């Protein structure tokens, strides 16, 4: 009987101790692991002919779910201009805000921004490349040449394409997807 | 101690009806006086073969064996006793029949004594259970008429009873209510199906005895009873599935000591399962492998006036989630809907990558029984459970160093401690009954991306059940009062402060059984039950990657109140066995989800579902029958229909199982050469399209109906002295392409194609 109890307790003990998380199964500590939350997208437009700049943004400071977005701008650009556009991705749920653009730049070989224009006259070119062979665009810096006045939208997509980057917006996982109403006037 | 012991020699349960008869011999005795119990009626429930015990309590029952039968023992002074018939080679079974003055037995306390439920009750045991070996618990239970499944792919399967599931069903694993994250539709029960010697489904509110939230039904998972006699026994099972190239091995060993240590019995059991990518008729499903490792130990010290039992079980699984089902946002989702074949294609592989789930469940239970003089018996049952669930998203962290850690994006830990004290009073005239107190404490911690908050819940209940039994009637009434307090803990950023929810209500039950004659039995049950809203229903606010949708809870939700009526009519004679069960479940403040405006996030738009409540009526019919129309040939039929109507919105309630009807023909014999009890069943399952679903409740309309052919076969033989039980079956014989409404992956991929199963069991 004593032997049995000893054995039983030992077996149960081994099992229970084996149930703790092992190595890579262990999640991050603390209450919140959302280091990677993206809350905001900011597009800065610099007119190449002047020093003027325009800033348009989408902000959802508490992430998906919970409350709706607090800012969702309409992009308003002048006709027949050349803009240098820089994209900034932020996590504004923490203070100070986390600039995720830097992280994306570091991993530019696995990321790409795509801009899809619907009913707006824009001649679009990428202004940056990664270090893949052959180099592929990244899209943090882009150039938009506006044409005649028009009204439509721009869909901005950031794709995470780990080891499969191929300059196609259908590949990989979507990190960001925002549609901005866009007016060229 | 009064105790009736039936020593049975049960020789067979299935085979040809016209085949040679089987004789079952036994003795019914009062253990205290060691006198026989005279003139008890002994009969088989489904086939109506019966016999009377003589004045000494001996009986001899000759019958032709059929499948799925139940032995019933009736005596005016005793409860109807019932026991599913065992395998023919288990030549000795021991039925500890407690005297009626002691008990309305509670089946979870002593599995050997089960009073008939006044709700509809169906049992899976013997060969019907053998046919499900290697499958998960949900799939196994779906063999019972009226039980269907809610699936996330083919590896995550939850049972659905009369259209309801998750929190509305209680699963009792060896008498303990299984407590994990059962609210989630992609959270399958954390139970090794191999642990069960018998699976019983009680359809209808059985809230009084088991807990107020069991508004749809109760599933009893009952392990092999500990060995009765001194000695060692066990069995070893091997199962292989062609689809997923899945292998399962399971073993059990039990021992009862002799001499002074005779009160001590032990049992250990373990299962290992490994499977790879599953295959639809035309492509493999990427990342659908599974790995499972389970074990359990049981020990009992049993004396006349007391016994103590301890049980420990561990369940651990790693399940790959079909990667084509983890989509980014509404745009990606629409792309997937339109694709004929998932873009994420794969070949066969055992590798389990992201997205995946890791689930562990540990249960420790201790049960003690004491005789309280001649007045009755006291049972005290305590249990602790620890459930861990890790969910890995497909989407790895952007940061490479974080990604290298490969941590789950979402983790939940839930501790549950339960304690129940139950006293059964001795029989008084024709009355027997029990009173009990139940308490449960739960602590849930959530880490990672937000879905539900941390919380602590305290539940407590007090109940009493009384049963009156005389001649052809059994009448039972019960009352229960429960309180539930949930304290939701503040969570950074999302929820401002601690909030407390308090719910209380009464459950009640009234039921009757009328044994009209040896062929007909009527069951009637009326029950009231209630269920407090779950924390997910109150607080959910986040993204489900598996369905690319956002669910939003409502903190104003009230408890659901269910008023449940069931009428069951059971008929059996020599050739025909049939049961039809009608039910109506009126649920006040039924909680459901309704699609609302898509929510815009930085990752794009997501379909959004809101928790709502409304008065609803769920009604339906379950039916099964088997008819032996010629020597060796039996027709089988099984049907389930459920209708769920939202009375306030005047619309159907979504996510209800479609009508299904299964028909088959079974060819069986007593023996065929050296093969004993061979059988072959050909069956066809028709599932209609669910036309009663509101279109705005879902992302896509329900899929079309389908028809599947299945084959089951089996038999026993002896290899030297070792008995070998064989089974060979093919599901989806014609490799039909189909999608099922109750599978959440119906948006993304077809169901599994043909699957050949080979089973081998070696009892010793």
mmCIF file of C-alpha atoms in Angstrom, chain B residues 94-435:
data_model
loop_
_atom_site.group_PDB
_atom_site.id
_atom_site.type_symbol
_atom_site.label_atom_id
_atom_site.label_comp_id
_atom_site.label_asym_id
_atom_site.label_seq_id
_atom_site.Cartn_x
_atom_site.Cartn_y
_atom_site.Cartn_z
ATOM 1 C CA UNK B 94 -20.564 -7.595 -12.021
ATOM 2 C CA UNK B 95 -23.534 -5.461 -11.348
ATOM 3 C CA UNK B 96 -23.560 -3.834 -7.951
ATOM 4 C CA UNK B 97 -27.200 -3.114 -7.654
ATOM 5 C CA UNK B 98 -27.890 -1.007 -4.638
ATOM 6 C CA UNK B 99 -31.151 -1.620 -2.823
ATOM 7 C CA UNK B 100 -33.913 0.768 -3.615
ATOM 8 C CA UNK B 101 -34.338 2.066 -0.114
ATOM 9 C CA UNK B 102 -30.895 3.537 -0.269
ATOM 10 C CA UNK B 103 -30.927 5.508 -3.419
ATOM 11 C CA UNK B 104 -31.988 7.249 -6.410
ATOM 12 C CA UNK B 105 -28.622 6.426 -7.645
ATOM 13 C CA UNK B 106 -26.566 9.079 -9.150
ATOM 14 C CA UNK B 107 -24.805 7.596 -12.097
ATOM 15 C CA UNK B 108 -21.733 9.723 -11.713
ATOM 16 C CA UNK B 109 -21.184 8.430 -8.226
ATOM 17 C CA UNK B 110 -21.590 4.794 -8.958
ATOM 18 C CA UNK B 111 -21.527 4.013 -12.612
ATOM 19 C CA UNK B 112 -22.811 0.563 -12.007
ATOM 20 C CA UNK B 113 -26.177 1.841 -10.968
ATOM 21 C CA UNK B 114 -28.015 4.111 -13.296
ATOM 22 C CA UNK B 115 -31.599 5.019 -12.764
ATOM 23 C CA UNK B 116 -33.249 5.617 -16.074
ATOM 24 C CA UNK B 117 -33.342 9.297 -16.869
ATOM 25 C CA UNK B 118 -36.741 10.709 -17.583
ATOM 26 C CA UNK B 119 -35.107 12.748 -20.324
ATOM 27 C CA UNK B 120 -34.106 10.941 -23.494
ATOM 28 C CA UNK B 121 -31.012 8.963 -22.853
ATOM 29 C CA UNK B 122 -28.825 7.170 -25.384
ATOM 30 C CA UNK B 123 -25.727 5.164 -24.750
ATOM 31 C CA UNK B 124 -22.760 4.300 -26.867
ATOM 32 C CA UNK B 125 -20.936 1.193 -25.730
ATOM 33 C CA UNK B 126 -19.788 -2.180 -26.942
ATOM 34 C CA UNK B 127 -19.292 -2.504 -30.670
ATOM 35 C CA UNK B 128 -20.849 0.858 -31.433
ATOM 36 C CA UNK B 129 -18.201 2.465 -29.256
ATOM 37 C CA UNK B 130 -15.463 0.244 -30.737
ATOM 38 C CA UNK B 131 -16.309 1.575 -34.176
ATOM 39 C CA UNK B 132 -15.420 5.070 -32.971
ATOM 40 C CA UNK B 133 -12.021 4.122 -31.548
ATOM 41 C CA UNK B 134 -9.353 6.580 -32.549
ATOM 42 C CA UNK B 135 -11.795 9.334 -33.360
ATOM 43 C CA UNK B 136 -12.221 12.370 -31.183
ATOM 44 C CA UNK B 137 -15.006 12.540 -28.635
ATOM 45 C CA UNK B 138 -17.265 14.815 -30.688
ATOM 46 C CA UNK B 139 -17.163 12.578 -33.765
ATOM 47 C CA UNK B 140 -17.834 9.495 -31.637
ATOM 48 C CA UNK B 141 -20.889 11.052 -30.006
ATOM 49 C CA UNK B 142 -22.367 11.952 -33.381
ATOM 50 C CA UNK B 143 -23.324 8.279 -33.791
ATOM 51 C CA UNK B 144 -26.232 8.999 -31.472
ATOM 52 C CA UNK B 145 -29.441 10.251 -33.079
ATOM 53 C CA UNK B 146 -29.959 13.910 -32.245
ATOM 54 C CA UNK B 147 -26.277 14.550 -31.582
ATOM 55 C CA UNK B 148 -24.422 16.393 -34.332
ATOM 56 C CA UNK B 149 -21.138 18.249 -34.430
ATOM 57 C CA UNK B 150 -19.810 21.765 -34.612
ATOM 58 C CA UNK B 151 -16.452 21.615 -36.304
ATOM 59 C CA UNK B 152 -13.441 23.733 -37.016
ATOM 60 C CA UNK B 153 -11.880 21.590 -39.707
ATOM 61 C CA UNK B 154 -11.886 17.873 -39.048
ATOM 62 C CA UNK B 155 -9.728 17.772 -35.947
ATOM 63 C CA UNK B 156 -11.625 20.202 -33.714
ATOM 64 C CA UNK B 157 -15.057 18.735 -33.116
ATOM 65 C CA UNK B 158 -17.653 19.715 -30.518
ATOM 66 C CA UNK B 159 -20.866 17.828 -29.799
ATOM 67 C CA UNK B 160 -24.185 19.541 -30.508
ATOM 68 C CA UNK B 161 -27.346 18.300 -28.770
ATOM 69 C CA UNK B 162 -30.670 19.415 -30.178
ATOM 70 C CA UNK B 163 -29.005 22.378 -31.883
ATOM 71 C CA UNK B 164 -27.167 23.644 -28.803
ATOM 72 C CA UNK B 165 -23.528 23.319 -27.828
ATOM 73 C CA UNK B 166 -20.574 24.757 -25.906
ATOM 74 C CA UNK B 167 -21.649 26.307 -22.603
ATOM 75 C CA UNK B 168 -25.112 24.819 -22.902
ATOM 76 C CA UNK B 169 -23.874 21.232 -22.697
ATOM 77 C CA UNK B 170 -22.240 19.757 -19.667
ATOM 78 C CA UNK B 171 -19.630 17.054 -20.104
ATOM 79 C CA UNK B 172 -18.927 14.908 -17.077
ATOM 80 C CA UNK B 173 -15.569 13.218 -17.282
ATOM 81 C CA UNK B 174 -15.731 10.401 -14.750
ATOM 82 C CA UNK B 175 -18.285 12.372 -12.793
ATOM 83 C CA UNK B 176 -16.527 15.736 -12.861
ATOM 84 C CA UNK B 177 -17.844 18.599 -14.920
ATOM 85 C CA UNK B 178 -15.240 19.317 -17.561
ATOM 86 C CA UNK B 179 -14.197 22.937 -17.195
ATOM 87 C CA UNK B 180 -11.973 24.495 -19.805
ATOM 88 C CA UNK B 181 -12.610 27.185 -22.350
ATOM 89 C CA UNK B 182 -15.713 25.405 -23.568
ATOM 90 C CA UNK B 183 -17.368 28.631 -24.736
ATOM 91 C CA UNK B 184 -15.254 28.762 -27.861
ATOM 92 C CA UNK B 185 -16.553 27.106 -30.978
ATOM 93 C CA UNK B 186 -13.001 26.119 -31.898
ATOM 94 C CA UNK B 187 -12.340 24.685 -28.432
ATOM 95 C CA UNK B 188 -13.045 20.955 -28.489
ATOM 96 C CA UNK B 189 -13.602 18.923 -25.292
ATOM 97 C CA UNK B 190 -10.264 18.083 -23.728
ATOM 98 C CA UNK B 191 -11.014 14.407 -23.159
ATOM 99 C CA UNK B 192 -9.398 11.252 -24.485
ATOM 100 C CA UNK B 193 -12.244 9.294 -26.066
ATOM 101 C CA UNK B 194 -10.375 6.070 -25.263
ATOM 102 C CA UNK B 195 -10.954 6.687 -21.574
ATOM 103 C CA UNK B 196 -14.617 5.835 -22.061
ATOM 104 C CA UNK B 197 -16.093 2.414 -21.643
ATOM 105 C CA UNK B 198 -19.458 3.967 -22.151
ATOM 106 C CA UNK B 199 -20.682 7.325 -23.462
ATOM 107 C CA UNK B 200 -24.125 8.399 -22.365
ATOM 108 C CA UNK B 201 -25.955 11.394 -23.744
ATOM 109 C CA UNK B 202 -28.867 12.799 -21.782
ATOM 110 C CA UNK B 203 -30.814 14.972 -24.184
ATOM 111 C CA UNK B 204 -32.823 17.705 -22.544
ATOM 112 C CA UNK B 205 -32.311 19.870 -19.508
ATOM 113 C CA UNK B 206 -30.788 17.759 -16.753
ATOM 114 C CA UNK B 207 -29.951 20.811 -14.755
ATOM 115 C CA UNK B 208 -31.163 19.856 -11.314
ATOM 116 C CA UNK B 209 -28.685 17.100 -10.784
ATOM 117 C CA UNK B 210 -25.744 18.344 -12.818
ATOM 118 C CA UNK B 211 -25.774 22.123 -12.765
ATOM 119 C CA UNK B 212 -28.053 24.839 -13.956
ATOM 120 C CA UNK B 213 -26.294 25.550 -17.215
ATOM 121 C CA UNK B 214 -26.997 22.126 -18.731
ATOM 122 C CA UNK B 215 -29.926 23.481 -20.700
ATOM 123 C CA UNK B 216 -29.324 21.314 -23.760
ATOM 124 C CA UNK B 217 -28.064 18.100 -22.253
ATOM 125 C CA UNK B 218 -25.386 16.204 -20.417
ATOM 126 C CA UNK B 219 -22.687 13.904 -21.737
ATOM 127 C CA UNK B 220 -21.393 11.278 -19.335
ATOM 128 C CA UNK B 221 -17.955 9.900 -20.130
ATOM 129 C CA UNK B 222 -17.652 6.790 -18.018
ATOM 130 C CA UNK B 223 -14.345 4.984 -17.771
ATOM 131 C CA UNK B 224 -13.864 1.262 -17.405
ATOM 132 C CA UNK B 225 -14.921 0.188 -13.953
ATOM 133 C CA UNK B 226 -12.110 -0.962 -11.737
ATOM 134 C CA UNK B 227 -11.610 -4.692 -11.692
ATOM 135 C CA UNK B 228 -13.955 -6.541 -9.372
ATOM 136 C CA UNK B 229 -11.963 -9.702 -8.715
ATOM 137 C CA UNK B 230 -8.377 -10.228 -7.733
ATOM 138 C CA UNK B 231 -6.209 -10.301 -10.809
ATOM 139 C CA UNK B 232 -5.026 -8.309 -13.779
ATOM 140 C CA UNK B 233 -6.812 -7.301 -16.937
ATOM 141 C CA UNK B 234 -6.372 -4.854 -19.741
ATOM 142 C CA UNK B 235 -6.540 -4.213 -23.414
ATOM 143 C CA UNK B 236 -4.452 -2.830 -26.189
ATOM 144 C CA UNK B 237 -5.831 -1.020 -29.228
ATOM 145 C CA UNK B 238 -4.281 -0.045 -32.523
ATOM 146 C CA UNK B 239 -6.104 2.145 -34.999
ATOM 147 C CA UNK B 240 -4.929 3.422 -38.360
ATOM 148 C CA UNK B 241 -6.670 5.959 -40.588
ATOM 149 C CA UNK B 242 -5.692 6.314 -44.224
ATOM 150 C CA UNK B 243 -6.676 9.965 -44.340
ATOM 151 C CA UNK B 244 -3.986 11.976 -42.620
ATOM 152 C CA UNK B 245 -2.035 8.699 -42.280
ATOM 153 C CA UNK B 246 -3.068 8.800 -38.669
ATOM 154 C CA UNK B 247 -2.047 6.211 -36.137
ATOM 155 C CA UNK B 248 -3.440 5.720 -32.657
ATOM 156 C CA UNK B 249 -2.278 3.395 -29.930
ATOM 157 C CA UNK B 250 -4.055 3.031 -26.635
ATOM 158 C CA UNK B 251 -3.676 0.669 -23.728
ATOM 159 C CA UNK B 252 -5.193 -0.003 -20.355
ATOM 160 C CA UNK B 253 -4.141 -2.171 -17.448
ATOM 161 C CA UNK B 254 -6.100 -2.805 -14.273
ATOM 162 C CA UNK B 255 -5.346 -4.802 -11.193
ATOM 163 C CA UNK B 256 -7.086 -5.777 -7.997
ATOM 164 C CA UNK B 257 -5.015 -7.056 -5.141
ATOM 165 C CA UNK B 258 -5.741 -10.209 -3.200
ATOM 166 C CA UNK B 259 -5.777 -11.014 0.501
ATOM 167 C CA UNK B 260 -5.683 -8.110 2.897
ATOM 168 C CA UNK B 261 -5.126 -5.713 0.067
ATOM 169 C CA UNK B 262 -8.277 -6.851 -1.711
ATOM 170 C CA UNK B 263 -10.036 -3.512 -1.206
ATOM 171 C CA UNK B 264 -7.393 -1.907 -3.404
ATOM 172 C CA UNK B 265 -7.759 -1.718 -7.164
ATOM 173 C CA UNK B 266 -5.678 0.256 -9.650
ATOM 174 C CA UNK B 267 -5.986 1.170 -13.272
ATOM 175 C CA UNK B 268 -3.783 3.044 -15.700
ATOM 176 C CA UNK B 269 -4.566 4.030 -19.245
ATOM 177 C CA UNK B 270 -2.781 5.934 -21.983
ATOM 178 C CA UNK B 271 -3.235 6.992 -25.592
ATOM 179 C CA UNK B 272 -0.958 8.414 -28.255
ATOM 180 C CA UNK B 273 -2.172 9.758 -31.562
ATOM 181 C CA UNK B 274 -0.300 11.230 -34.493
ATOM 182 C CA UNK B 275 -1.692 12.383 -37.793
ATOM 183 C CA UNK B 276 -0.622 14.472 -40.743
ATOM 184 C CA UNK B 277 -2.277 16.641 -43.356
ATOM 185 C CA UNK B 278 -5.794 15.558 -44.148
ATOM 186 C CA UNK B 279 -6.960 15.108 -47.698
ATOM 187 C CA UNK B 280 -10.108 16.305 -49.407
ATOM 188 C CA UNK B 281 -11.136 14.482 -52.585
ATOM 189 C CA UNK B 282 -8.917 16.767 -54.670
ATOM 190 C CA UNK B 283 -6.251 18.358 -52.482
ATOM 191 C CA UNK B 284 -4.432 18.166 -49.170
ATOM 192 C CA UNK B 285 -5.320 20.581 -46.412
ATOM 193 C CA UNK B 286 -2.126 22.300 -45.400
ATOM 194 C CA UNK B 287 -1.171 22.096 -41.743
ATOM 195 C CA UNK B 288 -3.968 19.861 -40.495
ATOM 196 C CA UNK B 289 -1.839 17.445 -38.502
ATOM 197 C CA UNK B 290 -2.500 16.434 -34.918
ATOM 198 C CA UNK B 291 -0.526 15.039 -32.028
ATOM 199 C CA UNK B 292 -2.148 13.884 -28.830
ATOM 200 C CA UNK B 293 -0.825 12.261 -25.681
ATOM 201 C CA UNK B 294 -3.144 11.324 -22.848
ATOM 202 C CA UNK B 295 -2.956 9.294 -19.699
ATOM 203 C CA UNK B 296 -5.000 8.518 -16.638
ATOM 204 C CA UNK B 297 -4.619 6.688 -13.338
ATOM 205 C CA UNK B 298 -7.297 5.463 -11.032
ATOM 206 C CA UNK B 299 -7.103 3.898 -7.593
ATOM 207 C CA UNK B 300 -9.809 2.783 -5.233
ATOM 208 C CA UNK B 301 -9.951 1.490 -1.684
ATOM 209 C CA UNK B 302 -13.342 -0.059 -1.184
ATOM 210 C CA UNK B 303 -14.836 -1.491 1.998
ATOM 211 C CA UNK B 304 -18.391 -2.275 2.990
ATOM 212 C CA UNK B 305 -19.075 0.973 4.766
ATOM 213 C CA UNK B 306 -16.838 3.380 2.967
ATOM 214 C CA UNK B 307 -14.740 3.750 -0.122
ATOM 215 C CA UNK B 308 -12.273 6.263 -1.406
ATOM 216 C CA UNK B 309 -11.304 6.717 -5.008
ATOM 217 C CA UNK B 310 -8.816 8.937 -6.694
ATOM 218 C CA UNK B 311 -8.507 9.691 -10.379
ATOM 219 C CA UNK B 312 -5.982 11.667 -12.321
ATOM 220 C CA UNK B 313 -6.052 12.375 -16.021
ATOM 221 C CA UNK B 314 -3.849 14.338 -18.335
ATOM 222 C CA UNK B 315 -4.766 15.403 -21.831
ATOM 223 C CA UNK B 316 -2.400 17.126 -24.172
ATOM 224 C CA UNK B 317 -2.802 17.941 -27.815
ATOM 225 C CA UNK B 318 -1.212 19.982 -30.543
ATOM 226 C CA UNK B 319 -3.466 20.664 -33.482
ATOM 227 C CA UNK B 320 -2.513 22.323 -36.718
ATOM 228 C CA UNK B 321 -5.146 24.722 -38.000
ATOM 229 C CA UNK B 322 -5.677 24.675 -41.741
ATOM 230 C CA UNK B 323 -3.579 27.645 -42.812
ATOM 231 C CA UNK B 324 -5.936 28.575 -45.640
ATOM 232 C CA UNK B 325 -8.482 29.492 -42.981
ATOM 233 C CA UNK B 326 -6.391 32.170 -41.326
ATOM 234 C CA UNK B 327 -7.093 35.136 -43.491
ATOM 235 C CA UNK B 328 -6.183 38.777 -43.103
ATOM 236 C CA UNK B 329 -9.320 40.819 -43.566
ATOM 237 C CA UNK B 330 -12.534 41.086 -45.508
ATOM 238 C CA UNK B 331 -10.724 41.514 -48.826
ATOM 239 C CA UNK B 332 -8.586 38.443 -48.243
ATOM 240 C CA UNK B 333 -11.683 36.565 -47.085
ATOM 241 C CA UNK B 334 -13.556 37.383 -50.267
ATOM 242 C CA UNK B 335 -10.578 36.192 -52.312
ATOM 243 C CA UNK B 336 -10.672 32.890 -50.456
ATOM 244 C CA UNK B 337 -14.414 32.480 -50.954
ATOM 245 C CA UNK B 338 -14.037 32.876 -54.666
ATOM 246 C CA UNK B 339 -11.150 30.432 -54.981
ATOM 247 C CA UNK B 340 -12.053 26.940 -56.158
ATOM 248 C CA UNK B 341 -9.116 25.542 -54.260
ATOM 249 C CA UNK B 342 -7.252 27.111 -51.324
ATOM 250 C CA UNK B 343 -4.236 29.134 -52.430
ATOM 251 C CA UNK B 344 -2.286 27.580 -49.581
ATOM 252 C CA UNK B 345 -1.714 24.188 -51.122
ATOM 253 C CA UNK B 346 0.417 21.446 -49.687
ATOM 254 C CA UNK B 347 1.508 17.865 -50.004
ATOM 255 C CA UNK B 348 1.355 15.321 -47.268
ATOM 256 C CA UNK B 349 3.304 16.198 -44.156
ATOM 257 C CA UNK B 350 3.216 15.455 -40.445
ATOM 258 C CA UNK B 351 4.603 18.890 -39.663
ATOM 259 C CA UNK B 352 2.425 21.101 -37.486
ATOM 260 C CA UNK B 353 3.263 24.736 -38.167
ATOM 261 C CA UNK B 354 1.429 27.991 -37.509
ATOM 262 C CA UNK B 355 -1.459 28.538 -37.049
ATOM 263 C CA UNK B 356 -1.941 25.957 -34.325
ATOM 264 C CA UNK B 357 -3.348 25.253 -30.894
ATOM 265 C CA UNK B 358 -1.728 23.589 -27.922
ATOM 266 C CA UNK B 359 -4.131 22.461 -25.233
ATOM 267 C CA UNK B 360 -3.447 20.722 -21.942
ATOM 268 C CA UNK B 361 -5.936 19.590 -19.390
ATOM 269 C CA UNK B 362 -5.226 18.035 -16.014
ATOM 270 C CA UNK B 363 -7.842 16.684 -13.690
ATOM 271 C CA UNK B 364 -7.410 15.353 -10.178
ATOM 272 C CA UNK B 365 -10.456 13.933 -8.470
ATOM 273 C CA UNK B 366 -11.065 12.353 -5.116
ATOM 274 C CA UNK B 367 -14.336 10.772 -4.164
ATOM 275 C CA UNK B 368 -15.291 9.321 -0.828
ATOM 276 C CA UNK B 369 -18.366 7.385 0.186
ATOM 277 C CA UNK B 370 -19.588 6.661 3.710
ATOM 278 C CA UNK B 371 -22.574 4.796 4.952
ATOM 279 C CA UNK B 372 -24.524 6.916 7.397
ATOM 280 C CA UNK B 373 -26.027 4.138 9.439
ATOM 281 C CA UNK B 374 -29.239 2.809 8.005
ATOM 282 C CA UNK B 375 -30.380 6.234 6.985
ATOM 283 C CA UNK B 376 -28.453 6.508 3.772
ATOM 284 C CA UNK B 377 -25.137 7.188 2.127
ATOM 285 C CA UNK B 378 -22.913 10.218 1.914
ATOM 286 C CA UNK B 379 -20.723 11.019 -1.078
ATOM 287 C CA UNK B 380 -18.093 13.725 -1.125
ATOM 288 C CA UNK B 381 -16.397 14.517 -4.413
ATOM 289 C CA UNK B 382 -13.689 17.088 -4.869
ATOM 290 C CA UNK B 383 -11.809 17.899 -8.037
ATOM 291 C CA UNK B 384 -9.296 20.350 -9.385
ATOM 292 C CA UNK B 385 -8.737 21.041 -13.042
ATOM 293 C CA UNK B 386 -6.126 23.059 -14.806
ATOM 294 C CA UNK B 387 -6.667 23.922 -18.428
ATOM 295 C CA UNK B 388 -4.100 25.644 -20.602
ATOM 296 C CA UNK B 389 -4.792 26.826 -24.108
ATOM 297 C CA UNK B 390 -2.194 28.398 -26.409
ATOM 298 C CA UNK B 391 -3.143 29.762 -29.770
ATOM 299 C CA UNK B 392 -0.516 30.474 -32.372
ATOM 300 C CA UNK B 393 -1.469 32.834 -35.157
ATOM 301 C CA UNK B 394 -0.374 32.249 -38.686
ATOM 302 C CA UNK B 395 1.029 35.716 -38.690
ATOM 303 C CA UNK B 396 4.398 35.639 -36.996
ATOM 304 C CA UNK B 397 5.765 38.698 -35.245
ATOM 305 C CA UNK B 398 7.400 41.176 -37.660
ATOM 306 C CA UNK B 399 10.333 41.456 -35.374
ATOM 307 C CA UNK B 400 12.658 38.575 -36.212
ATOM 308 C CA UNK B 401 14.006 38.149 -32.713
ATOM 309 C CA UNK B 402 10.462 37.969 -31.343
ATOM 310 C CA UNK B 403 9.458 35.624 -34.115
ATOM 311 C CA UNK B 404 12.371 33.355 -33.258
ATOM 312 C CA UNK B 405 10.878 32.809 -29.793
ATOM 313 C CA UNK B 406 7.820 31.315 -31.481
ATOM 314 C CA UNK B 407 5.462 32.283 -28.674
ATOM 315 C CA UNK B 408 1.718 31.915 -28.777
ATOM 316 C CA UNK B 409 -0.121 35.137 -29.541
ATOM 317 C CA UNK B 410 -2.852 34.166 -27.165
ATOM 318 C CA UNK B 411 -2.827 32.130 -23.990
ATOM 319 C CA UNK B 412 -5.483 31.231 -21.451
ATOM 320 C CA UNK B 413 -5.076 29.488 -18.108
ATOM 321 C CA UNK B 414 -8.108 28.399 -16.202
ATOM 322 C CA UNK B 415 -8.147 26.720 -12.797
ATOM 323 C CA UNK B 416 -11.388 25.151 -11.602
ATOM 324 C CA UNK B 417 -11.988 23.652 -8.204
ATOM 325 C CA UNK B 418 -15.217 21.819 -7.519
ATOM 326 C CA UNK B 419 -16.616 20.238 -4.387
ATOM 327 C CA UNK B 420 -19.860 18.326 -4.110
ATOM 328 C CA UNK B 421 -21.470 16.733 -1.103
ATOM 329 C CA UNK B 422 -24.352 14.421 -1.769
ATOM 330 C CA UNK B 423 -26.515 12.448 0.610
ATOM 331 C CA UNK B 424 -28.849 9.718 -0.544
ATOM 332 C CA UNK B 425 -31.546 8.817 1.881
ATOM 333 C CA UNK B 426 -32.584 5.235 2.437
ATOM 334 C CA UNK B 427 -35.702 4.111 0.638
ATOM 335 C CA UNK B 428 -38.853 5.104 2.442
ATOM 336 C CA UNK B 429 -41.974 3.373 1.165
ATOM 337 C CA UNK B 430 -41.715 3.955 -2.546
ATOM 338 C CA UNK B 431 -39.623 7.077 -2.235
ATOM 339 C CA UNK B 432 -35.952 7.497 -2.696
ATOM 340 C CA UNK B 433 -33.928 10.609 -3.193
ATOM 341 C CA UNK B 434 -30.891 12.712 -2.622
ATOM 342 C CA UNK B 435 -29.884 16.158 -1.553
#
